[in-house]
mmCIF file of C-alpha atoms in Angstrom:
data_model
loop_
_atom_site.group_PDB
_atom_site.id
_atom_site.type_symbol
_atom_site.label_atom_id
_atom_site.label_comp_id
_atom_site.label_asym_id
_atom_site.label_seq_id
_atom_site.Cartn_x
_atom_site.Cartn_y
_atom_site.Cartn_z
ATOM 1 C CA MET I 1 0.000 0.000 0.000
ATOM 2 C CA THR I 2 1.335 3.423 -0.975
ATOM 3 C CA VAL I 3 1.478 5.933 1.871
ATOM 4 C CA THR I 4 1.182 9.639 1.081
ATOM 5 C CA PRO I 5 3.983 11.593 2.779
ATOM 6 C CA LEU I 6 2.877 14.124 5.395
ATOM 7 C CA GLN I 7 3.239 17.721 4.247
ATOM 8 C CA ALA I 8 5.137 20.182 6.432
ATOM 9 C CA LEU I 9 3.511 23.491 7.302
ATOM 10 C CA PRO I 10 4.605 26.623 5.390
ATOM 11 C CA VAL I 11 7.505 28.529 6.946
ATOM 12 C CA GLU I 12 5.397 31.661 7.384
ATOM 13 C CA ARG I 13 2.967 29.605 9.475
ATOM 14 C CA LEU I 14 5.768 27.950 11.450
ATOM 15 C CA ARG I 15 7.256 31.337 12.362
ATOM 16 C CA GLN I 16 4.067 32.013 14.340
ATOM 17 C CA ARG I 17 5.016 29.221 16.742
ATOM 18 C CA SER I 18 6.489 30.186 20.102
ATOM 19 C CA SER I 19 8.688 27.116 20.670
ATOM 20 C CA THR I 20 12.484 26.970 20.890
ATOM 21 C CA LYS I 21 12.958 26.083 17.244
ATOM 22 C CA TRP I 22 11.260 29.255 16.020
ATOM 23 C CA ARG I 23 12.218 31.718 18.768
ATOM 24 C CA THR I 24 15.960 31.128 19.269
ATOM 25 C CA TYR I 25 17.212 32.805 16.083
ATOM 26 C CA PRO I 26 16.068 35.740 13.907
ATOM 27 C CA ASP I 27 13.885 35.151 10.855
ATOM 28 C CA GLU I 28 16.743 35.095 8.346
ATOM 29 C CA VAL I 29 18.041 31.891 9.970
ATOM 30 C CA LEU I 30 16.680 28.499 8.902
ATOM 31 C CA PRO I 31 16.399 26.464 12.148
ATOM 32 C CA LEU I 32 17.403 22.817 11.725
ATOM 33 C CA PHE I 33 18.896 22.255 15.169
ATOM 34 C CA VAL I 34 16.580 21.314 18.041
ATOM 35 C CA ALA I 35 14.432 18.155 17.759
ATOM 36 C CA GLU I 36 11.096 19.710 16.850
ATOM 37 C CA THR I 37 9.310 18.910 13.599
ATOM 38 C CA ASP I 38 7.465 21.182 11.171
ATOM 39 C CA PHE I 39 4.391 19.030 10.559
ATOM 40 C CA PRO I 40 0.788 19.537 11.705
ATOM 41 C CA LEU I 41 -0.262 17.527 14.738
ATOM 42 C CA ALA I 42 -2.086 14.256 14.270
ATOM 43 C CA PRO I 43 -5.764 15.244 13.869
ATOM 44 C CA GLY I 44 -6.912 13.212 16.866
ATOM 45 C CA ILE I 45 -4.428 14.998 19.117
ATOM 46 C CA THR I 46 -5.572 18.431 17.928
ATOM 47 C CA LYS I 47 -9.191 17.474 18.591
ATOM 48 C CA ARG I 48 -8.504 16.036 22.048
ATOM 49 C CA LEU I 49 -6.499 19.051 23.214
ATOM 50 C CA ALA I 50 -9.075 21.481 21.800
ATOM 51 C CA THR I 51 -11.803 19.677 23.736
ATOM 52 C CA ALA I 52 -9.738 19.879 26.927
ATOM 53 C CA VAL I 53 -9.253 23.641 26.474
ATOM 54 C CA GLU I 54 -12.957 24.119 25.789
ATOM 55 C CA LEU I 55 -13.832 22.224 28.966
ATOM 56 C CA GLY I 56 -11.199 23.979 31.041
ATOM 57 C CA ASP I 57 -9.734 20.526 31.615
ATOM 58 C CA THR I 58 -6.415 21.868 32.872
ATOM 59 C CA GLY I 59 -6.178 20.375 36.342
ATOM 60 C CA TYR I 60 -3.998 17.709 37.895
ATOM 61 C CA THR I 61 -3.117 14.540 36.007
ATOM 62 C CA PRO I 62 -5.129 11.582 37.382
ATOM 63 C CA PRO I 63 -3.388 8.441 38.671
ATOM 64 C CA ASP I 64 -4.370 6.499 35.538
ATOM 65 C CA PRO I 65 -5.292 8.668 32.519
ATOM 66 C CA GLY I 66 -5.314 5.559 30.321
ATOM 67 C CA ILE I 67 -1.904 5.986 28.749
ATOM 68 C CA ARG I 68 -0.474 2.783 30.232
ATOM 69 C CA ASP I 69 -2.995 0.652 28.359
ATOM 70 C CA ALA I 70 -2.645 2.777 25.226
ATOM 71 C CA PHE I 71 1.134 2.327 25.198
ATOM 72 C CA SER I 72 0.818 -1.400 25.817
ATOM 73 C CA ALA I 73 -1.434 -1.716 22.753
ATOM 74 C CA PHE I 74 0.910 0.494 20.696
ATOM 75 C CA ALA I 75 3.954 -1.595 21.656
ATOM 76 C CA ARG I 76 2.167 -4.784 20.644
ATOM 77 C CA ARG I 77 0.992 -3.299 17.327
ATOM 78 C CA ARG I 78 4.171 -1.502 16.256
ATOM 79 C CA PHE I 79 6.981 -3.495 17.929
ATOM 80 C CA ASP I 80 5.460 -6.932 18.620
ATOM 81 C CA TRP I 81 6.305 -6.257 22.268
ATOM 82 C CA GLU I 82 4.092 -7.416 25.129
ATOM 83 C CA VAL I 83 4.098 -4.735 27.832
ATOM 84 C CA THR I 84 2.237 -5.274 31.110
ATOM 85 C CA PRO I 85 0.325 -2.018 31.823
ATOM 86 C CA ALA I 86 0.931 -2.388 35.568
ATOM 87 C CA ARG I 87 4.663 -2.134 34.803
ATOM 88 C CA VAL I 88 4.319 1.302 33.194
ATOM 89 C CA ARG I 89 4.576 4.497 35.235
ATOM 90 C CA SER I 90 4.515 8.066 33.914
ATOM 91 C CA THR I 91 6.630 11.115 34.635
ATOM 92 C CA CYS I 92 7.399 14.527 33.146
ATOM 93 C CA ASP I 93 9.847 13.698 30.358
ATOM 94 C CA VAL I 94 12.333 11.036 29.328
ATOM 95 C CA MET I 95 15.400 12.617 30.899
ATOM 96 C CA MET I 96 13.579 13.086 34.201
ATOM 97 C CA GLY I 97 12.632 9.409 34.133
ATOM 98 C CA VAL I 98 16.228 8.461 33.324
ATOM 99 C CA THR I 99 17.591 10.622 36.134
ATOM 100 C CA GLU I 100 15.182 9.314 38.768
ATOM 101 C CA ILE I 101 15.864 5.685 37.866
ATOM 102 C CA LEU I 102 19.620 6.317 37.950
ATOM 103 C CA ARG I 103 19.218 7.971 41.350
ATOM 104 C CA ALA I 104 17.428 4.845 42.591
ATOM 105 C CA VAL I 105 19.920 2.270 41.299
ATOM 106 C CA THR I 106 23.262 3.999 41.956
ATOM 107 C CA GLU I 107 25.184 5.299 44.929
ATOM 108 C CA PRO I 108 26.969 8.677 44.866
ATOM 109 C CA GLY I 109 30.151 8.347 42.831
ATOM 110 C CA ASP I 110 29.113 5.203 40.949
ATOM 111 C CA ARG I 111 30.178 5.200 37.308
ATOM 112 C CA VAL I 112 27.614 4.852 34.512
ATOM 113 C CA VAL I 113 28.627 4.038 30.938
ATOM 114 C CA VAL I 114 27.451 6.270 28.094
ATOM 115 C CA THR I 115 28.231 5.626 24.423
ATOM 116 C CA PRO I 116 29.259 8.827 22.633
ATOM 117 C CA PRO I 117 28.625 10.569 20.392
ATOM 118 C CA VAL I 118 25.370 10.720 22.301
ATOM 119 C CA TYR I 119 22.471 13.024 23.203
ATOM 120 C CA PRO I 120 24.005 15.889 25.265
ATOM 121 C CA PRO I 121 21.620 15.661 28.280
ATOM 122 C CA PHE I 122 23.084 12.222 29.036
ATOM 123 C CA TYR I 123 26.167 14.052 30.298
ATOM 124 C CA ASP I 124 23.957 16.038 32.690
ATOM 125 C CA SER I 125 21.505 13.403 33.903
ATOM 126 C CA VAL I 126 24.197 11.042 35.207
ATOM 127 C CA PRO I 127 25.820 13.625 37.543
ATOM 128 C CA GLU I 128 22.383 14.997 38.479
ATOM 129 C CA ALA I 129 21.650 11.526 39.841
ATOM 130 C CA GLY I 130 24.903 11.621 41.794
ATOM 131 C CA ALA I 131 26.839 9.267 39.504
ATOM 132 C CA VAL I 132 29.852 9.776 37.229
ATOM 133 C CA VAL I 133 29.959 9.436 33.428
ATOM 134 C CA GLU I 134 32.208 6.729 31.978
ATOM 135 C CA ARG I 135 32.628 7.061 28.205
ATOM 136 C CA VAL I 136 32.717 3.989 25.937
ATOM 137 C CA PRO I 137 32.339 5.419 22.424
ATOM 138 C CA LEU I 138 30.374 3.671 19.706
ATOM 139 C CA ALA I 139 32.516 1.595 17.353
ATOM 140 C CA ARG I 140 32.592 2.976 13.799
ATOM 141 C CA THR I 141 32.031 0.365 11.071
ATOM 142 C CA GLU I 142 32.040 0.507 7.288
ATOM 143 C CA THR I 143 28.265 0.949 7.289
ATOM 144 C CA GLY I 144 27.653 2.958 10.451
ATOM 145 C CA TRP I 145 28.080 2.464 14.183
ATOM 146 C CA GLU I 146 27.589 -0.239 16.779
ATOM 147 C CA LEU I 147 28.004 -0.734 20.509
ATOM 148 C CA ASP I 148 31.548 -1.470 21.664
ATOM 149 C CA LEU I 149 30.565 -4.526 23.688
ATOM 150 C CA ALA I 150 34.131 -5.376 24.654
ATOM 151 C CA GLY I 151 34.662 -1.821 25.872
ATOM 152 C CA ILE I 152 31.455 -1.911 27.927
ATOM 153 C CA ASP I 153 32.453 -5.288 29.384
ATOM 154 C CA ALA I 154 35.814 -3.834 30.403
ATOM 155 C CA ALA I 155 34.196 -0.777 31.975
ATOM 156 C CA LEU I 156 31.822 -2.921 34.042
ATOM 157 C CA ALA I 157 34.665 -5.254 35.025
ATOM 158 C CA GLY I 158 36.494 -2.131 36.182
ATOM 159 C CA GLY I 159 33.673 -1.154 38.516
ATOM 160 C CA ALA I 160 31.122 0.775 36.458
ATOM 161 C CA ARG I 161 27.633 0.070 37.793
ATOM 162 C CA GLY I 162 25.487 0.292 34.686
ATOM 163 C CA VAL I 163 24.837 1.528 31.161
ATOM 164 C CA LEU I 164 22.749 4.448 29.930
ATOM 165 C CA LEU I 165 21.702 3.267 26.476
ATOM 166 C CA CYS I 166 20.275 5.283 23.582
ATOM 167 C CA ASN I 167 18.076 2.936 21.505
ATOM 168 C CA PRO I 168 17.657 4.042 18.707
ATOM 169 C CA HIS I 169 20.819 6.093 19.028
ATOM 170 C CA ASN I 170 20.837 9.895 18.899
ATOM 171 C CA PRO I 171 22.606 11.447 16.937
ATOM 172 C CA THR I 172 23.665 8.642 14.575
ATOM 173 C CA GLY I 173 20.179 7.193 14.070
ATOM 174 C CA THR I 174 21.537 3.688 14.698
ATOM 175 C CA VAL I 175 18.956 0.994 15.484
ATOM 176 C CA HIS I 176 20.830 -1.534 17.585
ATOM 177 C CA THR I 177 20.235 -5.128 16.528
ATOM 178 C CA ARG I 178 18.503 -7.674 18.720
ATOM 179 C CA GLU I 179 21.752 -9.670 18.796
ATOM 180 C CA SER I 180 23.761 -6.681 19.985
ATOM 181 C CA LEU I 181 21.227 -5.803 22.678
ATOM 182 C CA ALA I 182 21.026 -9.417 23.877
ATOM 183 C CA ALA I 183 24.828 -9.563 24.060
ATOM 184 C CA LEU I 184 24.845 -6.310 26.043
ATOM 185 C CA ALA I 185 22.271 -7.748 28.436
ATOM 186 C CA GLU I 186 24.368 -10.873 29.027
ATOM 187 C CA ILE I 187 27.424 -8.738 29.822
ATOM 188 C CA VAL I 188 25.458 -6.491 32.178
ATOM 189 C CA ASP I 189 23.757 -9.457 33.884
ATOM 190 C CA ARG I 190 27.110 -11.163 34.418
ATOM 191 C CA HIS I 191 28.439 -8.075 36.194
ATOM 192 C CA GLY I 192 25.305 -7.569 38.298
ATOM 193 C CA ALA I 193 24.741 -4.188 36.650
ATOM 194 C CA PHE I 194 21.778 -2.454 34.992
ATOM 195 C CA VAL I 195 20.729 -0.792 31.722
ATOM 196 C CA VAL I 196 18.512 2.286 31.426
ATOM 197 C CA SER I 197 17.378 2.530 27.803
ATOM 198 C CA ASP I 198 16.151 5.803 26.287
ATOM 199 C CA GLU I 199 13.758 4.649 23.531
ATOM 200 C CA ILE I 200 12.085 7.935 22.579
ATOM 201 C CA HIS I 201 12.954 7.617 18.862
ATOM 202 C CA ALA I 202 11.616 4.052 18.541
ATOM 203 C CA PRO I 203 8.356 4.894 16.684
ATOM 204 C CA LEU I 204 10.435 6.571 13.945
ATOM 205 C CA THR I 205 12.341 3.459 12.828
ATOM 206 C CA HIS I 206 12.630 3.209 9.035
ATOM 207 C CA ALA I 207 12.324 -0.081 7.165
ATOM 208 C CA PRO I 208 14.166 -2.337 6.619
ATOM 209 C CA ALA I 209 15.597 -1.657 10.092
ATOM 210 C CA VAL I 210 13.585 -3.277 12.891
ATOM 211 C CA PHE I 211 13.434 -1.716 16.346
ATOM 212 C CA THR I 212 14.033 -4.108 19.235
ATOM 213 C CA PRO I 213 12.946 -2.836 22.664
ATOM 214 C CA PHE I 214 15.817 -3.508 25.048
ATOM 215 C CA LEU I 215 13.522 -5.223 27.545
ATOM 216 C CA ALA I 216 12.377 -7.634 24.820
ATOM 217 C CA ALA I 217 15.873 -8.517 23.567
ATOM 218 C CA SER I 218 16.311 -11.489 25.947
ATOM 219 C CA ASP I 219 15.401 -12.841 29.360
ATOM 220 C CA ALA I 220 18.557 -11.237 30.734
ATOM 221 C CA ALA I 221 17.510 -7.864 29.305
ATOM 222 C CA ALA I 222 14.147 -8.151 31.030
ATOM 223 C CA ARG I 223 15.938 -8.781 34.331
ATOM 224 C CA VAL I 224 18.488 -5.947 34.159
ATOM 225 C CA GLY I 225 16.717 -3.282 32.136
ATOM 226 C CA TYR I 226 14.581 -0.189 32.469
ATOM 227 C CA ALA I 227 13.074 1.567 29.433
ATOM 228 C CA VAL I 228 12.003 5.194 29.288
ATOM 229 C CA THR I 229 10.003 6.426 26.321
ATOM 230 C CA SER I 230 7.452 8.971 25.130
ATOM 231 C CA ALA I 231 5.255 9.963 22.200
ATOM 232 C CA SER I 232 6.901 13.373 22.232
ATOM 233 C CA LYS I 233 9.529 12.942 19.486
ATOM 234 C CA ALA I 234 7.371 11.158 16.923
ATOM 235 C CA PHE I 235 4.283 13.302 17.529
ATOM 236 C CA ASN I 236 6.041 16.610 18.362
ATOM 237 C CA LEU I 237 4.673 16.882 21.893
ATOM 238 C CA ALA I 238 7.803 17.835 23.849
ATOM 239 C CA GLY I 239 6.196 20.866 25.484
ATOM 240 C CA LEU I 240 3.315 18.831 26.938
ATOM 241 C CA LYS I 241 5.481 16.758 29.305
ATOM 242 C CA CYS I 242 4.652 13.074 29.564
ATOM 243 C CA ALA I 243 7.047 10.116 29.484
ATOM 244 C CA LEU I 244 6.740 6.468 30.470
ATOM 245 C CA MET I 245 9.037 4.293 32.577
ATOM 246 C CA VAL I 246 8.664 0.609 31.665
ATOM 247 C CA THR I 247 9.935 -2.527 33.395
ATOM 248 C CA ALA I 248 9.724 -6.244 32.646
ATOM 249 C CA SER I 249 10.562 -8.024 35.904
ATOM 250 C CA PRO I 250 9.251 -7.954 39.485
ATOM 251 C CA GLU I 251 12.608 -6.652 40.768
ATOM 252 C CA THR I 252 12.883 -3.706 38.399
ATOM 253 C CA GLN I 253 9.182 -2.939 38.822
ATOM 254 C CA ARG I 254 9.710 -2.621 42.570
ATOM 255 C CA VAL I 255 12.440 -0.036 41.955
ATOM 256 C CA VAL I 256 10.182 2.114 39.755
ATOM 257 C CA ASP I 257 7.161 1.652 42.013
ATOM 258 C CA ALA I 258 9.278 2.876 44.950
ATOM 259 C CA LEU I 259 10.120 6.189 43.255
ATOM 260 C CA PRO I 260 8.591 9.177 45.070
ATOM 261 C CA ASP I 261 4.986 9.997 44.190
ATOM 262 C CA GLU I 262 6.172 13.420 43.026
ATOM 263 C CA VAL I 263 7.973 11.772 40.085
ATOM 264 C CA GLU I 264 4.592 10.731 38.705
ATOM 265 C CA TRP I 265 2.820 13.940 39.771
ATOM 266 C CA ARG I 266 5.108 15.817 37.364
ATOM 267 C CA THR I 267 3.313 14.233 34.398
ATOM 268 C CA GLY I 268 1.552 16.940 32.392
ATOM 269 C CA LEU I 269 -2.174 16.381 31.882
ATOM 270 C CA PHE I 270 -2.033 17.600 28.271
ATOM 271 C CA GLY I 271 0.968 15.339 27.685
ATOM 272 C CA ALA I 272 -0.965 12.350 28.977
ATOM 273 C CA LEU I 273 -4.064 13.217 26.948
ATOM 274 C CA ALA I 274 -2.048 13.766 23.763
ATOM 275 C CA GLY I 275 0.063 10.652 24.352
ATOM 276 C CA LEU I 276 -3.041 8.536 24.834
ATOM 277 C CA VAL I 277 -4.296 9.597 21.388
ATOM 278 C CA ALA I 278 -0.826 9.267 19.820
ATOM 279 C CA PHE I 279 -0.556 5.653 20.948
ATOM 280 C CA ASP I 280 -4.102 4.865 19.763
ATOM 281 C CA GLU I 281 -4.556 2.934 16.532
ATOM 282 C CA SER I 282 -6.405 5.925 15.069
ATOM 283 C CA SER I 283 -3.060 7.791 14.842
ATOM 284 C CA ASP I 284 -1.201 5.011 12.997
ATOM 285 C CA GLU I 285 -2.060 6.419 9.566
ATOM 286 C CA TRP I 286 -0.622 9.831 10.523
ATOM 287 C CA LEU I 287 2.555 8.194 11.882
ATOM 288 C CA ASP I 288 3.004 6.177 8.690
ATOM 289 C CA SER I 289 2.618 9.375 6.648
ATOM 290 C CA LEU I 290 5.252 11.069 8.792
ATOM 291 C CA LEU I 291 7.619 8.148 8.258
ATOM 292 C CA ALA I 292 7.075 8.412 4.507
ATOM 293 C CA ALA I 293 8.003 12.105 4.602
ATOM 294 C CA LEU I 294 11.126 11.396 6.654
ATOM 295 C CA GLU I 295 12.074 8.502 4.383
ATOM 296 C CA HIS I 296 12.106 10.937 1.464
ATOM 297 C CA ASN I 297 14.107 13.555 3.381
ATOM 298 C CA ARG I 298 16.784 11.218 4.718
ATOM 299 C CA ARG I 299 17.615 10.190 1.150
ATOM 300 C CA LEU I 300 17.199 13.699 -0.232
ATOM 301 C CA LEU I 301 19.839 14.902 2.219
ATOM 302 C CA ALA I 302 22.319 12.382 0.811
ATOM 303 C CA GLU I 303 21.710 13.687 -2.706
ATOM 304 C CA LEU I 304 21.963 17.327 -1.639
ATOM 305 C CA LEU I 305 25.208 16.828 0.268
ATOM 306 C CA THR I 306 26.768 15.007 -2.683
ATOM 307 C CA GLU I 307 25.798 17.859 -4.996
ATOM 308 C CA HIS I 308 26.449 20.902 -2.806
ATOM 309 C CA VAL I 309 28.820 19.858 -0.013
ATOM 310 C CA PRO I 310 31.428 17.503 -1.471
ATOM 311 C CA GLY I 311 33.538 16.064 1.303
ATOM 312 C CA ALA I 312 30.611 15.694 3.718
ATOM 313 C CA ARG I 313 30.269 12.192 5.176
ATOM 314 C CA TYR I 314 26.721 11.060 5.973
ATOM 315 C CA VAL I 315 25.293 7.646 6.815
ATOM 316 C CA ILE I 316 21.528 7.536 6.227
ATOM 317 C CA PRO I 317 19.990 6.981 9.693
ATOM 318 C CA ASP I 318 18.000 3.867 10.579
ATOM 319 C CA ALA I 319 15.603 5.893 12.712
ATOM 320 C CA GLY I 320 14.447 9.392 13.501
ATOM 321 C CA TYR I 321 14.688 12.749 11.782
ATOM 322 C CA LEU I 322 18.181 13.690 12.963
ATOM 323 C CA ALA I 323 21.121 13.362 10.585
ATOM 324 C CA TRP I 324 24.735 13.076 11.786
ATOM 325 C CA VAL I 325 27.071 14.656 9.235
ATOM 326 C CA ASP I 326 30.865 14.749 9.324
ATOM 327 C CA LEU I 327 32.210 17.996 7.831
ATOM 328 C CA SER I 328 35.789 17.528 9.034
ATOM 329 C CA ALA I 329 37.159 17.428 5.484
ATOM 330 C CA LEU I 330 35.997 21.009 4.861
ATOM 331 C CA GLY I 331 38.432 22.479 7.358
ATOM 332 C CA TRP I 332 35.775 24.426 9.262
ATOM 333 C CA GLY I 333 37.121 23.519 12.696
ATOM 334 C CA ASP I 334 35.859 21.355 15.522
ATOM 335 C CA ASN I 335 32.465 23.086 15.558
ATOM 336 C CA PRO I 336 31.507 23.810 11.932
ATOM 337 C CA ALA I 337 27.943 24.702 12.940
ATOM 338 C CA ARG I 338 29.259 28.050 14.210
ATOM 339 C CA LYS I 339 30.550 29.049 10.767
ATOM 340 C CA ILE I 340 27.385 27.741 9.115
ATOM 341 C CA LEU I 341 25.199 29.802 11.457
ATOM 342 C CA ARG I 342 27.259 32.943 10.987
ATOM 343 C CA ASP I 343 27.843 32.781 7.239
ATOM 344 C CA ALA I 344 25.002 30.668 5.824
ATOM 345 C CA LYS I 345 22.280 31.631 8.316
ATOM 346 C CA VAL I 346 21.418 27.971 8.962
ATOM 347 C CA ALA I 347 21.206 26.748 12.576
ATOM 348 C CA LEU I 348 22.435 23.173 13.131
ATOM 349 C CA HIS I 349 23.178 21.374 16.378
ATOM 350 C CA PHE I 350 26.807 21.697 17.512
ATOM 351 C CA GLY I 351 28.649 18.390 17.035
ATOM 352 C CA PRO I 352 31.015 18.745 20.032
ATOM 353 C CA LYS I 353 27.984 18.894 22.352
ATOM 354 C CA PHE I 354 27.627 15.142 21.732
ATOM 355 C CA GLY I 355 31.127 14.407 23.000
ATOM 356 C CA ALA I 356 34.686 14.581 21.717
ATOM 357 C CA GLU I 357 33.657 12.265 18.880
ATOM 358 C CA GLY I 358 31.460 15.085 17.569
ATOM 359 C CA ALA I 359 34.383 17.316 16.593
ATOM 360 C CA GLY I 360 33.942 18.393 12.981
ATOM 361 C CA HIS I 361 30.340 17.145 12.930
ATOM 362 C CA VAL I 362 26.885 18.716 12.823
ATOM 363 C CA ARG I 363 23.443 17.306 13.534
ATOM 364 C CA ILE I 364 20.784 18.310 11.009
ATOM 365 C CA ASN I 365 17.054 18.126 11.725
ATOM 366 C CA ILE I 366 15.378 16.779 8.560
ATOM 367 C CA GLY I 367 11.868 16.929 10.052
ATOM 368 C CA CYS I 368 10.944 19.753 7.695
ATOM 369 C CA SER I 369 9.773 20.277 4.124
ATOM 370 C CA PRO I 370 12.017 19.153 1.244
ATOM 371 C CA GLU I 371 12.120 22.810 0.168
ATOM 372 C CA VAL I 372 13.510 23.993 3.518
ATOM 373 C CA LEU I 373 16.045 21.162 3.603
ATOM 374 C CA THR I 374 17.141 21.953 0.044
ATOM 375 C CA GLU I 375 17.547 25.670 0.754
ATOM 376 C CA ALA I 376 19.528 24.937 3.917
ATOM 377 C CA VAL I 377 22.015 22.640 2.162
ATOM 378 C CA ARG I 378 22.357 25.054 -0.766
ATOM 379 C CA ARG I 379 23.261 27.832 1.685
ATOM 380 C CA ILE I 380 25.856 25.581 3.326
ATOM 381 C CA GLY I 381 27.190 24.573 -0.083
ATOM 382 C CA ALA I 382 27.757 28.206 -0.993
ATOM 383 C CA LEU I 383 30.426 28.309 1.740
ATOM 384 C CA VAL I 384 32.455 25.501 0.172
ATOM 385 C CA ASP I 385 35.543 26.690 -1.679
#
């Protein structure tokens, strides 16, 4: 069945938004940095939020707004993953969930492995929880990136207490294989450690890649793992504040159930209402249309870089709408996004923010119209000697 790609909103309409993407830089700058998309909301979400505003339904989030069951059904439908609703608990956003779980499973000074280049807030959430970051960079392969399992094994053997996983990985867009995740779980289980898996980009996995939830990778993964996820990336709901903490064993469930009540009270009511609709089957058609639009853009970017920015190195991502591009060959320094912002008036995410491995790199948000993406790359190309 052919799926019609979702159409992005016109730039003049987008500039009426008040979010970070459209308020950080002046109008002459094309913003392709922060992880917000330029598409209209799924119709069911718009309708549900409009009804809530009309009713003045802006009070406290109830103990069970229905999102646990909705996510369980979504996970079964989209990932072939059986999630027990009683093992799902909500909070404000993914990084808050990550931080609170880390706080519960570590002691002050414990080391937690991260796998750079990786989402910059990982470097903040670990110390916020009282732990210390231990870096085990992704291994670069001929076709992309993968977990350095031997490096993680060595770090845990050396005393690290656990792993903060990004699955799918931001910024590379890597979808870790079931085999890799199962091998990670065996290593972690052997060392008596844990994995906290950020799975916020999971709904945006592009075929033929197949997303494997960490908790479903193996029996060992179910024992040692915690997953934190949200509808916010796929459905552009970051400002509404609702994430889900998921477990798959009695032991890990007890840890999450023992978190302070305030962790769950921080869930935004509008986030829960919007997430409930996002995870409903009625929104699947919209999500498939979004994926079709992103499928076009991730390949369009490859063509544009080849034409306008020779020397750029780009591996088409397995998931998401964030592209990791190596511009080292252009000689624009460790942080080429600064030159691009100043001289091309295009805002990209700074590569070094993702770790030392990000030197010479930029992250480009392709969750926009093909026209905006084309104009942005043409502007960057004009800077190439």
